Amino acid sequence: MTTSLKKSLIEKACESLGIIETIEPNLGDLHVSEGDFSKYPPPEQWHDWTEYDAGAWPRREKKNYSIVPTTCFNCESACGMLAYVDKESGNVRKFEGNPHHPASRGRTCAKGPATINQINDEERILYPLKRKGKRGAGQWEQVPWKVALDDIAGRIHNSLKAKRHNSVVYHVGRPGHEGYAERVIQAWGVDGHNSHTNICSAGARIGYALWHFFDRPSPDHANAKAILLISSHLETGHYFNPHAQRIIEGMMNGAKLIVMDPRLSNTASMADIWLPTYPGSEAAVLLAMAKIILDKGQYDRQFMETWVNWHDYLQKVHPGDAVTFDNFINRIKEEYAEFTPQFAAQEAGVEVEKIVESARHISEAGTRLATHNWRSAGSGNLGGWQVARCLHFLNVLTGSVGTEGGTSPSGWNKFKPTFFDTPPAQKFWNELQYPMEYPLAHHELSFLLPHFLKDGRGELDVYFTRVFNPVWTYPDGFSWIEALRDESKIKCHVALTPTWNETAYWADYVLPMGHASERHDLNSYETHSAVWIAFRQPVLREYARRDGREVKFTHEVNPGEVWEEDEFWIELSWKIDPDESLGIRDHFKSPYRQGEKINIDEYYQYIFENVPGLPESAQDENLSPLEYMRKYGAF
């Protein structure tokens, strides 16, 4: 049996008018033989895949590709992608999903394929640039990588020799990797890691950390009976595409979806219950649900009696009470007596009935309650950290912590790499990032940095910004401009970025770093109830290797001289310690070639050799672990 393609009325009309060529003679080429359809090219054909070029229609033109797996870098989900390298031109033509990626499973959102627009951006930065005029004047000159490395390394060397360790800072927007930069900075012996987290998700993070140390949730949406989301999760939340797939699976299996969001988002429009709460009222609604569960005795007694520190609570808050679990429950009921559904409804502007119905679904789900809050209410409100605490309280009450269909601590479903070397902890405390007057800060107080510099609390000899644009993203961008243009406060600003941004304009060096298909990274996120790793690799470098061409550094095959942080940090660290007097080089020596500088292949080779189960899977295909990850892109 064959499947033939019949011409539509539009095609027939266009043929008769001469708008398109007749397609009748070639219809035979489009017949599909009996058998299974394939959604994706099979891996054994990835280096020699031929398909019709859709852009050439109505001509029948075939393109021969080498398909290289990598991961997306347009949000933190790191979904798997396949890059199609045109063998004729040697250029990447398109990106599609990688079916071997355990989290995204071959599916991407629009941001994944949009990577092609990023790498072909005519205004991207292609070469290392050094400021030659006044800082911020927009005058630049192209310099070799060696010139930039020598200057920056010399400055850091002098700072470390002078015991000015706190004057070297690396400030990152989106990491996109697992522990790489942190290890580098630790090898330098500086407390120099800064992030954007305090204006992003620190509020939600500390709410979770106070429960169980881990500061992110990992819900098992696919196996849940009730899913409670605080945010427009499917379209904008972490972890967007992988979570969306599994939330839909859970709903198809009968799970009830409850969405708490002031806006009628796409997700809220598909929910069984939409709670359009006033911003800042979420905690009241969550505690009202908790009160209903407590009053009806629908809590998981065994879980709470085992895992909740109720003994400490009674001894410290009610020392006159007998230390029994029943007394604890009675006291907890008193604690939350004021949070009635009626009170919460008035605070939040939602119907009492919806709060009660939501609590019923949550209690009926029992150990299969999947909850999630990331930014949204947890970060956007004063006291938002209590939203995450109250949300996870429902998981504790129902015993749905670490269960199938429940919500686990993030670390349970996240891979932690084994490095070839672990530098000792730094001996310095940088108060520009963790000031003593804020002992409960969760992550660096990065928004205070320009103000601390202005107040004379320190200065920076070398300041790296990596995919980080505080002039635009922070609420007081002009304060950042004031600090960045003051050469007495920030003596050398190095912007590591693929594109121009408002902060890079105030740099002394603008160094082009690769997009998703132009760099190495290791990815692992708590997208579902499993642990996985993915390998972001520079596509054209892997294509060159398949083609038999030797490549020493990634910038040799990327557009212009675009590099990547991984190799950049190795080379920079090696130059910082030319005579090995600082002990830095010891942390960048190959585990396979004694005394020699490690290269990027060896770095990932060591990690992959120490991933449980990966060497065995690779051996089954007569591959090394590194070759396996190059081939499939994920494990």
PDB file of N, CA and C in Angstrom, residues 137-219:
ATOM      1  N   ALA A 137      32.050  55.964  25.483  1.00  0.00           N
ATOM      2  CA  ALA A 137      31.994  56.822  24.289  1.00  0.00           C
ATOM      3  C   ALA A 137      31.711  56.034  23.019  1.00  0.00           C
ATOM      4  N   GLY A 138      31.769  54.716  23.099  1.00  0.00           N
ATOM      5  CA  GLY A 138      31.455  53.902  21.927  1.00  0.00           C
ATOM      6  C   GLY A 138      32.581  53.793  20.922  1.00  0.00           C
ATOM      7  N   GLN A 139      33.811  54.011  21.348  1.00  0.00           N
ATOM      8  CA  GLN A 139      34.963  53.895  20.454  1.00  0.00           C
ATOM      9  C   GLN A 139      35.723  52.614  20.787  1.00  0.00           C
ATOM     10  N   TRP A 140      35.873  51.762  19.766  1.00  0.00           N
ATOM     11  CA  TRP A 140      36.444  50.438  19.986  1.00  0.00           C
ATOM     12  C   TRP A 140      37.481  50.117  18.922  1.00  0.00           C
ATOM     13  N   GLU A 141      38.378  49.197  19.279  1.00  0.00           N
ATOM     14  CA  GLU A 141      39.315  48.659  18.309  1.00  0.00           C
ATOM     15  C   GLU A 141      39.356  47.141  18.457  1.00  0.00           C
ATOM     16  N   GLN A 142      39.473  46.468  17.324  1.00  0.00           N
ATOM     17  CA  GLN A 142      39.562  45.018  17.349  1.00  0.00           C
ATOM     18  C   GLN A 142      40.959  44.608  17.791  1.00  0.00           C
ATOM     19  N   VAL A 143      41.028  43.626  18.703  1.00  0.00           N
ATOM     20  CA  VAL A 143      42.319  43.145  19.195  1.00  0.00           C
ATOM     21  C   VAL A 143      42.343  41.622  19.131  1.00  0.00           C
ATOM     22  N   PRO A 144      43.531  41.028  19.049  1.00  0.00           N
ATOM     23  CA  PRO A 144      43.621  39.566  19.104  1.00  0.00           C
ATOM     24  C   PRO A 144      43.227  39.055  20.490  1.00  0.00           C
ATOM     25  N   TRP A 145      42.788  37.816  20.546  1.00  0.00           N
ATOM     26  CA  TRP A 145      42.440  37.222  21.827  1.00  0.00           C
ATOM     27  C   TRP A 145      43.626  37.267  22.789  1.00  0.00           C
ATOM     28  N   LYS A 146      44.826  37.060  22.274  1.00  0.00           N
ATOM     29  CA  LYS A 146      46.016  37.041  23.131  1.00  0.00           C
ATOM     30  C   LYS A 146      46.204  38.375  23.850  1.00  0.00           C
ATOM     31  N   VAL A 147      45.963  39.469  23.156  1.00  0.00           N
ATOM     32  CA  VAL A 147      46.109  40.789  23.778  1.00  0.00           C
ATOM     33  C   VAL A 147      45.137  40.943  24.944  1.00  0.00           C
ATOM     34  N   ALA A 148      43.891  40.561  24.726  1.00  0.00           N
ATOM     35  CA  ALA A 148      42.889  40.666  25.789  1.00  0.00           C
ATOM     36  C   ALA A 148      43.242  39.753  26.958  1.00  0.00           C
ATOM     37  N   LEU A 149      43.612  38.514  26.668  1.00  0.00           N
ATOM     38  CA  LEU A 149      43.951  37.565  27.727  1.00  0.00           C
ATOM     39  C   LEU A 149      45.146  38.040  28.544  1.00  0.00           C
ATOM     40  N   ASP A 150      46.185  38.507  27.871  1.00  0.00           N
ATOM     41  CA  ASP A 150      47.395  38.943  28.579  1.00  0.00           C
ATOM     42  C   ASP A 150      47.102  40.115  29.510  1.00  0.00           C
ATOM     43  N   ASP A 151      46.331  41.080  29.036  1.00  0.00           N
ATOM     44  CA  ASP A 151      46.030  42.259  29.849  1.00  0.00           C
ATOM     45  C   ASP A 151      45.175  41.885  31.055  1.00  0.00           C
ATOM     46  N   ILE A 152      44.101  41.144  30.817  1.00  0.00           N
ATOM     47  CA  ILE A 152      43.187  40.782  31.908  1.00  0.00           C
ATOM     48  C   ILE A 152      43.894  39.881  32.916  1.00  0.00           C
ATOM     49  N   ALA A 153      44.650  38.900  32.414  1.00  0.00           N
ATOM     50  CA  ALA A 153      45.368  37.991  33.313  1.00  0.00           C
ATOM     51  C   ALA A 153      46.391  38.744  34.151  1.00  0.00           C
ATOM     52  N   GLY A 154      47.079  39.693  33.536  1.00  0.00           N
ATOM     53  CA  GLY A 154      48.062  40.477  34.283  1.00  0.00           C
ATOM     54  C   GLY A 154      47.431  41.270  35.406  1.00  0.00           C
ATOM     55  N   ARG A 155      46.271  41.848  35.142  1.00  0.00           N
ATOM     56  CA  ARG A 155      45.574  42.616  36.178  1.00  0.00           C
ATOM     57  C   ARG A 155      45.167  41.711  37.345  1.00  0.00           C
ATOM     58  N   ILE A 156      44.608  40.540  37.026  1.00  0.00           N
ATOM     59  CA  ILE A 156      44.179  39.630  38.088  1.00  0.00           C
ATOM     60  C   ILE A 156      45.393  39.117  38.865  1.00  0.00           C
ATOM     61  N   HIS A 157      46.468  38.798  38.162  1.00  0.00           N
ATOM     62  CA  HIS A 157      47.701  38.349  38.818  1.00  0.00           C
ATOM     63  C   HIS A 157      48.172  39.388  39.837  1.00  0.00           C
ATOM     64  N   ASN A 158      48.199  40.633  39.427  1.00  0.00           N
ATOM     65  CA  ASN A 158      48.651  41.698  40.329  1.00  0.00           C
ATOM     66  C   ASN A 158      47.720  41.849  41.531  1.00  0.00           C
ATOM     67  N   SER A 159      46.411  41.711  41.301  1.00  0.00           N
ATOM     68  CA  SER A 159      45.452  41.822  42.405  1.00  0.00           C
ATOM     69  C   SER A 159      45.661  40.707  43.420  1.00  0.00           C
ATOM     70  N   LEU A 160      45.850  39.493  42.941  1.00  0.00           N
ATOM     71  CA  LEU A 160      46.029  38.363  43.850  1.00  0.00           C
ATOM     72  C   LEU A 160      47.356  38.458  44.596  1.00  0.00           C
ATOM     73  N   LYS A 161      48.388  38.902  43.912  1.00  0.00           N
ATOM     74  CA  LYS A 161      49.688  39.059  44.568  1.00  0.00           C
ATOM     75  C   LYS A 161      49.616  40.118  45.672  1.00  0.00           C
ATOM     76  N   ALA A 162      48.800  41.138  45.435  1.00  0.00           N
ATOM     77  CA  ALA A 162      48.661  42.226  46.412  1.00  0.00           C
ATOM     78  C   ALA A 162      47.601  41.926  47.472  1.00  0.00           C
ATOM     79  N   LYS A 163      47.096  40.696  47.490  1.00  0.00           N
ATOM     80  CA  LYS A 163      46.064  40.279  48.444  1.00  0.00           C
ATOM     81  C   LYS A 163      44.777  41.089  48.295  1.00  0.00           C
ATOM     82  N   ARG A 164      44.503  41.514  47.070  1.00  0.00           N
ATOM     83  CA  ARG A 164      43.262  42.246  46.789  1.00  0.00           C
ATOM     84  C   ARG A 164      42.246  41.278  46.153  1.00  0.00           C
ATOM     85  N   HIS A 165      42.053  40.159  46.823  1.00  0.00           N
ATOM     86  CA  HIS A 165      41.199  39.112  46.264  1.00  0.00           C
ATOM     87  C   HIS A 165      39.761  39.575  46.069  1.00  0.00           C
ATOM     88  N   ASN A 166      39.283  40.461  46.929  1.00  0.00           N
ATOM     89  CA  ASN A 166      37.893  40.910  46.830  1.00  0.00           C
ATOM     90  C   ASN A 166      37.670  41.924  45.722  1.00  0.00           C
ATOM     91  N   SER A 167      38.732  42.257  44.999  1.00  0.00           N
ATOM     92  CA  SER A 167      38.580  43.215  43.898  1.00  0.00           C
ATOM     93  C   SER A 167      38.397  42.521  42.553  1.00  0.00           C
ATOM     94  N   VAL A 168      38.281  41.194  42.568  1.00  0.00           N
ATOM     95  CA  VAL A 168      38.046  40.422  41.344  1.00  0.00           C
ATOM     96  C   VAL A 168      36.669  39.775  41.461  1.00  0.00           C
ATOM     97  N   VAL A 169      35.760  40.150  40.567  1.00  0.00           N
ATOM     98  CA  VAL A 169      34.369  39.685  40.665  1.00  0.00           C
ATOM     99  C   VAL A 169      33.864  39.231  39.303  1.00  0.00           C
ATOM    100  N   TYR A 170      33.155  38.112  39.323  1.00  0.00           N
ATOM    101  CA  TYR A 170      32.481  37.567  38.139  1.00  0.00           C
ATOM    102  C   TYR A 170      30.985  37.674  38.395  1.00  0.00           C
ATOM    103  N   HIS A 171      30.273  38.411  37.542  1.00  0.00           N
ATOM    104  CA  HIS A 171      28.845  38.669  37.751  1.00  0.00           C
ATOM    105  C   HIS A 171      28.068  38.061  36.587  1.00  0.00           C
ATOM    106  N   VAL A 172      27.252  37.054  36.892  1.00  0.00           N
ATOM    107  CA  VAL A 172      26.607  36.271  35.840  1.00  0.00           C
ATOM    108  C   VAL A 172      25.105  36.512  35.821  1.00  0.00           C
ATOM    109  N   GLY A 173      24.547  36.541  34.608  1.00  0.00           N
ATOM    110  CA  GLY A 173      23.107  36.611  34.449  1.00  0.00           C
ATOM    111  C   GLY A 173      22.524  35.214  34.436  1.00  0.00           C
ATOM    112  N   ARG A 174      22.664  34.508  33.322  1.00  0.00           N
ATOM    113  CA  ARG A 174      22.200  33.123  33.253  1.00  0.00           C
ATOM    114  C   ARG A 174      23.409  32.204  33.171  1.00  0.00           C
ATOM    115  N   PRO A 175      23.620  31.320  34.146  1.00  0.00           N
ATOM    116  CA  PRO A 175      24.796  30.449  34.121  1.00  0.00           C
ATOM    117  C   PRO A 175      24.818  29.523  32.906  1.00  0.00           C
ATOM    118  N   GLY A 176      23.778  28.701  32.758  1.00  0.00           N
ATOM    119  CA  GLY A 176      23.728  27.819  31.592  1.00  0.00           C
ATOM    120  C   GLY A 176      24.661  26.641  31.667  1.00  0.00           C
ATOM    121  N   HIS A 177      25.292  26.409  32.812  1.00  0.00           N
ATOM    122  CA  HIS A 177      26.212  25.290  32.949  1.00  0.00           C
ATOM    123  C   HIS A 177      26.163  24.790  34.388  1.00  0.00           C
ATOM    124  N   GLU A 178      26.860  23.707  34.657  1.00  0.00           N
ATOM    125  CA  GLU A 178      26.864  23.117  35.987  1.00  0.00           C
ATOM    126  C   GLU A 178      28.224  23.303  36.657  1.00  0.00           C
ATOM    127  N   GLY A 179      28.352  24.362  37.432  1.00  0.00           N
ATOM    128  CA  GLY A 179      29.495  24.529  38.313  1.00  0.00           C
ATOM    129  C   GLY A 179      30.798  24.951  37.691  1.00  0.00           C
ATOM    130  N   TYR A 180      30.817  25.266  36.389  1.00  0.00           N
ATOM    131  CA  TYR A 180      32.095  25.539  35.737  1.00  0.00           C
ATOM    132  C   TYR A 180      32.740  26.817  36.276  1.00  0.00           C
ATOM    133  N   ALA A 181      32.037  27.931  36.185  1.00  0.00           N
ATOM    134  CA  ALA A 181      32.624  29.204  36.603  1.00  0.00           C
ATOM    135  C   ALA A 181      32.907  29.223  38.097  1.00  0.00           C
ATOM    136  N   GLU A 182      32.047  28.593  38.884  1.00  0.00           N
ATOM    137  CA  GLU A 182      32.279  28.552  40.324  1.00  0.00           C
ATOM    138  C   GLU A 182      33.603  27.867  40.641  1.00  0.00           C
ATOM    139  N   ARG A 183      33.910  26.787  39.919  1.00  0.00           N
ATOM    140  CA  ARG A 183      35.176  26.080  40.137  1.00  0.00           C
ATOM    141  C   ARG A 183      36.363  26.949  39.746  1.00  0.00           C
ATOM    142  N   VAL A 184      36.217  27.694  38.648  1.00  0.00           N
ATOM    143  CA  VAL A 184      37.294  28.577  38.197  1.00  0.00           C
ATOM    144  C   VAL A 184      37.599  29.632  39.256  1.00  0.00           C
ATOM    145  N   ILE A 185      36.564  30.288  39.743  1.00  0.00           N
ATOM    146  CA  ILE A 185      36.749  31.360  40.727  1.00  0.00           C
ATOM    147  C   ILE A 185      37.328  30.809  42.023  1.00  0.00           C
ATOM    148  N   GLN A 186      36.873  29.615  42.395  1.00  0.00           N
ATOM    149  CA  GLN A 186      37.415  28.983  43.596  1.00  0.00           C
ATOM    150  C   GLN A 186      38.896  28.671  43.420  1.00  0.00           C
ATOM    151  N   ALA A 187      39.288  28.291  42.206  1.00  0.00           N
ATOM    152  CA  ALA A 187      40.700  28.021  41.927  1.00  0.00           C
ATOM    153  C   ALA A 187      41.540  29.282  42.066  1.00  0.00           C
ATOM    154  N   TRP A 188      40.946  30.432  41.792  1.00  0.00           N
ATOM    155  CA  TRP A 188      41.662  31.703  41.954  1.00  0.00           C
ATOM    156  C   TRP A 188      41.768  32.106  43.425  1.00  0.00           C
ATOM    157  N   GLY A 189      40.974  31.470  44.274  1.00  0.00           N
ATOM    158  CA  GLY A 189      41.002  31.797  45.694  1.00  0.00           C
ATOM    159  C   GLY A 189      40.236  33.044  46.059  1.00  0.00           C
ATOM    160  N   VAL A 190      39.249  33.415  45.240  1.00  0.00           N
ATOM    161  CA  VAL A 190      38.496  34.641  45.504  1.00  0.00           C
ATOM    162  C   VAL A 190      37.034  34.320  45.812  1.00  0.00           C
ATOM    163  N   ASP A 191      36.433  35.156  46.618  1.00  0.00           N
ATOM    164  CA  ASP A 191      34.991  35.091  46.871  1.00  0.00           C
ATOM    165  C   ASP A 191      34.339  36.041  45.874  1.00  0.00           C
ATOM    166  N   GLY A 192      34.393  35.653  44.607  1.00  0.00           N
ATOM    167  CA  GLY A 192      34.070  36.598  43.547  1.00  0.00           C
ATOM    168  C   GLY A 192      32.863  36.279  42.714  1.00  0.00           C
ATOM    169  N   HIS A 193      32.027  35.344  43.152  1.00  0.00           N
ATOM    170  CA  HIS A 193      30.849  34.990  42.350  1.00  0.00           C
ATOM    171  C   HIS A 193      29.666  35.856  42.743  1.00  0.00           C
ATOM    172  N   ASN A 194      29.104  36.572  41.776  1.00  0.00           N
ATOM    173  CA  ASN A 194      27.894  37.355  41.984  1.00  0.00           C
ATOM    174  C   ASN A 194      26.865  36.909  40.953  1.00  0.00           C
ATOM    175  N   SER A 195      25.599  37.122  41.238  1.00  0.00           N
ATOM    176  CA  SER A 195      24.545  36.650  40.337  1.00  0.00           C
ATOM    177  C   SER A 195      23.431  37.682  40.258  1.00  0.00           C
ATOM    178  N   HIS A 196      22.398  37.358  39.485  1.00  0.00           N
ATOM    179  CA  HIS A 196      21.232  38.236  39.380  1.00  0.00           C
ATOM    180  C   HIS A 196      20.076  37.703  40.216  1.00  0.00           C
ATOM    181  N   THR A 197      20.314  36.636  40.982  1.00  0.00           N
ATOM    182  CA  THR A 197      19.229  35.872  41.597  1.00  0.00           C
ATOM    183  C   THR A 197      18.398  36.686  42.569  1.00  0.00           C
ATOM    184  N   ASN A 198      19.001  37.671  43.230  1.00  0.00           N
ATOM    185  CA  ASN A 198      18.226  38.395  44.237  1.00  0.00           C
ATOM    186  C   ASN A 198      17.121  39.256  43.625  1.00  0.00           C
ATOM    187  N   ILE A 199      17.195  39.567  42.326  1.00  0.00           N
ATOM    188  CA  ILE A 199      16.066  40.262  41.701  1.00  0.00           C
ATOM    189  C   ILE A 199      15.278  39.305  40.816  1.00  0.00           C
ATOM    190  N   CYS A 200      15.580  38.019  40.912  1.00  0.00           N
ATOM    191  CA  CYS A 200      14.954  37.026  40.041  1.00  0.00           C
ATOM    192  C   CYS A 200      14.103  36.068  40.857  1.00  0.00           C
ATOM    193  N   SER A 201      14.726  35.255  41.681  1.00  0.00           N
ATOM    194  CA  SER A 201      13.988  34.164  42.316  1.00  0.00           C
ATOM    195  C   SER A 201      14.373  33.922  43.765  1.00  0.00           C
ATOM    196  N   ALA A 202      15.195  34.788  44.345  1.00  0.00           N
ATOM    197  CA  ALA A 202      15.670  34.538  45.707  1.00  0.00           C
ATOM    198  C   ALA A 202      14.521  34.459  46.707  1.00  0.00           C
ATOM    199  N   GLY A 203      13.451  35.240  46.473  1.00  0.00           N
ATOM    200  CA  GLY A 203      12.324  35.200  47.388  1.00  0.00           C
ATOM    201  C   GLY A 203      11.699  33.823  47.466  1.00  0.00           C
ATOM    202  N   ALA A 204      11.429  33.243  46.303  1.00  0.00           N
ATOM    203  CA  ALA A 204      10.861  31.896  46.292  1.00  0.00           C
ATOM    204  C   ALA A 204      11.867  30.875  46.805  1.00  0.00           C
ATOM    205  N   ARG A 205      13.127  31.066  46.459  1.00  0.00           N
ATOM    206  CA  ARG A 205      14.157  30.102  46.845  1.00  0.00           C
ATOM    207  C   ARG A 205      14.272  29.960  48.363  1.00  0.00           C
ATOM    208  N   ILE A 206      14.292  31.077  49.063  1.00  0.00           N
ATOM    209  CA  ILE A 206      14.486  30.966  50.513  1.00  0.00           C
ATOM    210  C   ILE A 206      13.271  30.334  51.181  1.00  0.00           C
ATOM    211  N   GLY A 207      12.099  30.529  50.592  1.00  0.00           N
ATOM    212  CA  GLY A 207      10.918  29.879  51.138  1.00  0.00           C
ATOM    213  C   GLY A 207      11.043  28.370  51.132  1.00  0.00           C
ATOM    214  N   TYR A 208      11.607  27.838  50.056  1.00  0.00           N
ATOM    215  CA  TYR A 208      11.835  26.389  49.989  1.00  0.00           C
ATOM    216  C   TYR A 208      13.019  25.973  50.851  1.00  0.00           C
ATOM    217  N   ALA A 209      14.093  26.774  50.830  1.00  0.00           N
ATOM    218  CA  ALA A 209      15.303  26.418  51.573  1.00  0.00           C
ATOM    219  C   ALA A 209      15.021  26.290  53.067  1.00  0.00           C
ATOM    220  N   LEU A 210      14.114  27.101  53.589  1.00  0.00           N
ATOM    221  CA  LEU A 210      13.794  27.028  55.009  1.00  0.00           C
ATOM    222  C   LEU A 210      13.047  25.745  55.363  1.00  0.00           C
ATOM    223  N   TRP A 211      12.465  25.109  54.372  1.00  0.00           N
ATOM    224  CA  TRP A 211      11.805  23.825  54.612  1.00  0.00           C
ATOM    225  C   TRP A 211      12.802  22.674  54.617  1.00  0.00           C
ATOM    226  N   HIS A 212      13.614  22.598  53.545  1.00  0.00           N
ATOM    227  CA  HIS A 212      14.460  21.400  53.419  1.00  0.00           C
ATOM    228  C   HIS A 212      15.814  21.674  52.772  1.00  0.00           C
ATOM    229  N   PHE A 213      16.352  22.862  52.955  1.00  0.00           N
ATOM    230  CA  PHE A 213      17.681  23.242  52.469  1.00  0.00           C
ATOM    231  C   PHE A 213      17.707  23.484  50.965  1.00  0.00           C
ATOM    232  N   PHE A 214      17.141  22.588  50.166  1.00  0.00           N
ATOM    233  CA  PHE A 214      17.110  22.775  48.719  1.00  0.00           C
ATOM    234  C   PHE A 214      16.167  23.934  48.388  1.00  0.00           C
ATOM    235  N   ASP A 215      16.594  24.797  47.453  1.00  0.00           N
ATOM    236  CA  ASP A 215      15.822  26.029  47.275  1.00  0.00           C
ATOM    237  C   ASP A 215      14.984  26.066  46.005  1.00  0.00           C
ATOM    238  N   ARG A 216      14.740  24.903  45.417  1.00  0.00           N
ATOM    239  CA  ARG A 216      13.846  24.849  44.265  1.00  0.00           C
ATOM    240  C   ARG A 216      12.997  23.582  44.365  1.00  0.00           C
ATOM    241  N   PRO A 217      11.767  23.630  43.857  1.00  0.00           N
ATOM    242  CA  PRO A 217      10.923  22.437  43.872  1.00  0.00           C
ATOM    243  C   PRO A 217      11.114  21.604  42.612  1.00  0.00           C
ATOM    244  N   SER A 218      10.797  20.334  42.705  1.00  0.00           N
ATOM    245  CA  SER A 218      10.823  19.457  41.532  1.00  0.00           C
ATOM    246  C   SER A 218       9.552  18.614  41.528  1.00  0.00           C
ATOM    247  N   PRO A 219       8.470  19.140  40.955  1.00  0.00           N
ATOM    248  CA  PRO A 219       7.191  18.424  40.963  1.00  0.00           C
ATOM    249  C   PRO A 219       7.131  17.314  39.925  1.00  0.00           C
TER     250      PRO A 219
END
